[in-house]
Amino acid sequence: MNSDGNIQLINNSDKDSGNTLQLSSRATGKNQKSTVSDCIITTILKRKEYDVLSSINIIQGLMKSIIYNKLVRDNIPEIVENDGKIAILSILSEEEYIIKLNEKLLEECNEWLEYQDISELADLLEVVESLIYINGYKWDAIWKIKKDKKRIRGGFGDRILLHEVIDKNVCDI
């Protein structure tokens, strides 16, 4: 159990990669009845070997679960825990993080297209900001490139739709 009361299971077969699986669960008071999650966690803790896949199987076998396998905002595990649920999560390597950020970018683009809500644009910006940071770019450089492109090629404000380009110098005869 770590300092914030969460149980952290380490996949011993993958120790060197730093991959960990965390079970997030609120601690119960002395006089409270044990919840299903407390029983599951107790079962897992009594095991001599903390096998990640076995632990997930125990949880999925006893409780309803929803599989997400997607990158979430940093506070989501706490929100899930505060809702009385268990969050099973892992910390991604840098390579995995970039892959999941790219998937999240597509997800947020699709949500913008579906809902046309300003909060979806904010989500897109959050993902773009993370991509800028993880790739070592600076906002100043991004804005300079954006301004240069706009100065040379223009923006999108004139609503121009390009249908076709015909090369006057090439003739198929």
XYZ file of C-alpha atoms in Angstrom:
173
model
C 0.000 0.000 0.000
C 1.490 3.354 -0.900
C 1.394 6.599 1.112
C -1.964 7.762 -0.272
C -3.734 4.525 0.694
C -3.784 2.987 -2.762
C -2.590 -0.522 -3.382
C 0.077 -0.822 -6.003
C 0.764 -4.194 -7.579
C 4.018 -4.613 -9.437
C 4.152 -7.071 -12.279
C 7.303 -8.947 -11.244
C 7.815 -10.358 -14.728
C 8.080 -6.828 -16.099
C 9.935 -5.063 -13.246
C 12.688 -3.629 -15.439
C 10.273 -1.782 -17.718
C 8.806 0.116 -14.767
C 5.288 -0.971 -15.701
C 3.021 -1.056 -12.677
C -0.597 -1.828 -12.156
C -2.413 0.192 -9.546
C -5.673 -0.636 -7.859
C -7.275 2.484 -6.532
C -9.708 1.961 -3.668
C -10.838 4.081 -0.731
C -9.974 2.694 2.684
C -12.938 1.814 4.847
C -13.311 2.858 8.470
C -13.081 0.350 11.328
C -16.831 0.099 11.878
C -17.841 -0.039 8.215
C -18.809 -3.245 6.458
C -16.351 -4.489 3.875
C -17.287 -3.742 0.312
C -16.787 -6.139 -2.571
C -13.692 -4.153 -3.561
C -12.267 -4.544 -0.035
C -12.782 -8.304 -0.264
C -11.072 -8.432 -3.640
C -8.156 -6.338 -2.444
C -7.825 -8.507 0.676
C -7.774 -11.595 -1.553
C -5.080 -10.061 -3.738
C -2.970 -8.976 -0.765
C -3.096 -12.464 0.760
C -1.554 -13.892 -2.403
C 2.193 -14.440 -2.088
C 2.820 -13.539 -5.712
C 1.321 -10.331 -7.104
C 0.536 -11.461 -10.605
C -1.091 -8.592 -12.488
C -3.167 -10.657 -14.896
C -4.442 -12.943 -12.129
C -5.418 -9.906 -10.069
C -7.325 -8.410 -12.987
C -9.086 -11.738 -13.535
C -10.149 -11.829 -9.870
C -11.598 -8.339 -10.103
C -13.330 -8.888 -13.436
C -14.774 -12.187 -12.263
C -16.412 -10.704 -9.174
C -17.420 -7.224 -10.265
C -18.891 -5.492 -13.290
C -16.132 -3.746 -15.169
C -15.861 -1.518 -18.200
C -12.703 -1.835 -20.283
C -11.356 1.485 -21.584
C -7.666 0.988 -22.451
C -7.294 4.660 -23.266
C -5.292 7.612 -22.044
C -7.186 9.641 -19.451
C -6.635 12.938 -17.717
C -4.433 12.887 -14.613
C -7.265 13.249 -12.073
C -9.519 10.495 -13.478
C -8.246 7.751 -11.110
C -9.115 9.946 -8.102
C -12.529 10.765 -9.568
C -13.208 7.047 -10.111
C -12.107 6.278 -6.554
C -14.287 9.057 -5.118
C -17.197 7.451 -6.949
C -16.559 4.263 -4.931
C -15.098 2.318 -7.835
C -11.724 0.711 -8.507
C -9.483 2.085 -11.250
C -7.043 -0.377 -12.757
C -4.332 1.615 -14.476
C -0.742 1.608 -15.559
C 1.853 4.287 -16.184
C 2.933 4.325 -19.819
C 6.452 4.386 -21.163
C 7.282 7.432 -23.279
C 6.821 5.418 -26.484
C 3.428 4.070 -25.349
C 2.426 7.559 -24.166
C 3.045 9.081 -27.612
C 1.001 6.308 -29.265
C -1.873 6.851 -26.814
C -1.671 10.643 -27.252
C -2.064 10.196 -31.011
C -5.071 7.909 -30.414
C -6.494 10.505 -27.997
C -6.038 13.218 -30.632
C -8.205 11.237 -33.065
C -10.741 10.489 -30.315
C -11.058 14.169 -29.403
C -11.293 15.185 -33.087
C -14.150 12.710 -33.561
C -15.879 13.994 -30.419
C -15.591 17.565 -31.728
C -17.094 16.467 -35.056
C -19.938 14.678 -33.279
C -20.833 17.217 -30.567
C -19.491 20.578 -31.840
C -19.057 21.623 -28.205
C -16.441 24.115 -27.030
C -15.310 21.675 -24.322
C -14.235 19.281 -27.085
C -12.006 22.011 -28.530
C -10.521 22.456 -25.052
C -9.850 18.696 -24.919
C -8.181 18.872 -28.334
C -5.994 21.731 -27.161
C -5.009 19.745 -24.045
C -3.895 16.818 -26.205
C -2.022 19.117 -28.618
C -0.298 20.772 -25.666
C 0.801 17.342 -24.372
C 2.095 16.406 -27.833
C 4.044 19.662 -28.021
C 5.601 18.999 -24.611
C 6.468 15.300 -25.129
C 8.087 16.066 -28.511
C 10.242 18.796 -26.980
C 8.671 21.675 -28.891
C 7.975 25.124 -27.464
C 4.765 27.118 -27.868
C 6.787 30.064 -29.197
C 8.114 27.918 -32.054
C 4.634 26.571 -32.836
C 3.104 30.078 -32.920
C 5.949 31.369 -35.121
C 5.401 28.558 -37.654
C 1.637 29.184 -37.520
C 2.100 32.922 -38.146
C 4.588 32.316 -40.973
C 2.237 29.842 -42.662
C -0.646 32.278 -42.309
C 1.425 35.135 -43.729
C 2.612 33.062 -46.729
C -0.379 30.766 -47.408
C -3.175 32.564 -45.573
C -5.631 31.274 -42.990
C -8.966 29.547 -43.459
C -11.210 32.568 -42.915
C -12.111 33.073 -46.592
C -13.827 29.641 -46.720
C -12.097 28.598 -49.933
C -12.729 25.016 -51.079
C -10.206 23.826 -53.677
C -11.843 21.375 -56.066
C -9.133 20.736 -58.622
C -5.894 22.078 -60.051
C -5.266 21.926 -63.795
C -1.700 22.179 -65.026
C -1.864 24.390 -68.149
C 1.624 23.286 -69.192
C 0.797 19.560 -69.399
C -1.522 18.239 -72.075
C -2.540 14.580 -72.520
C -2.836 14.116 -76.255
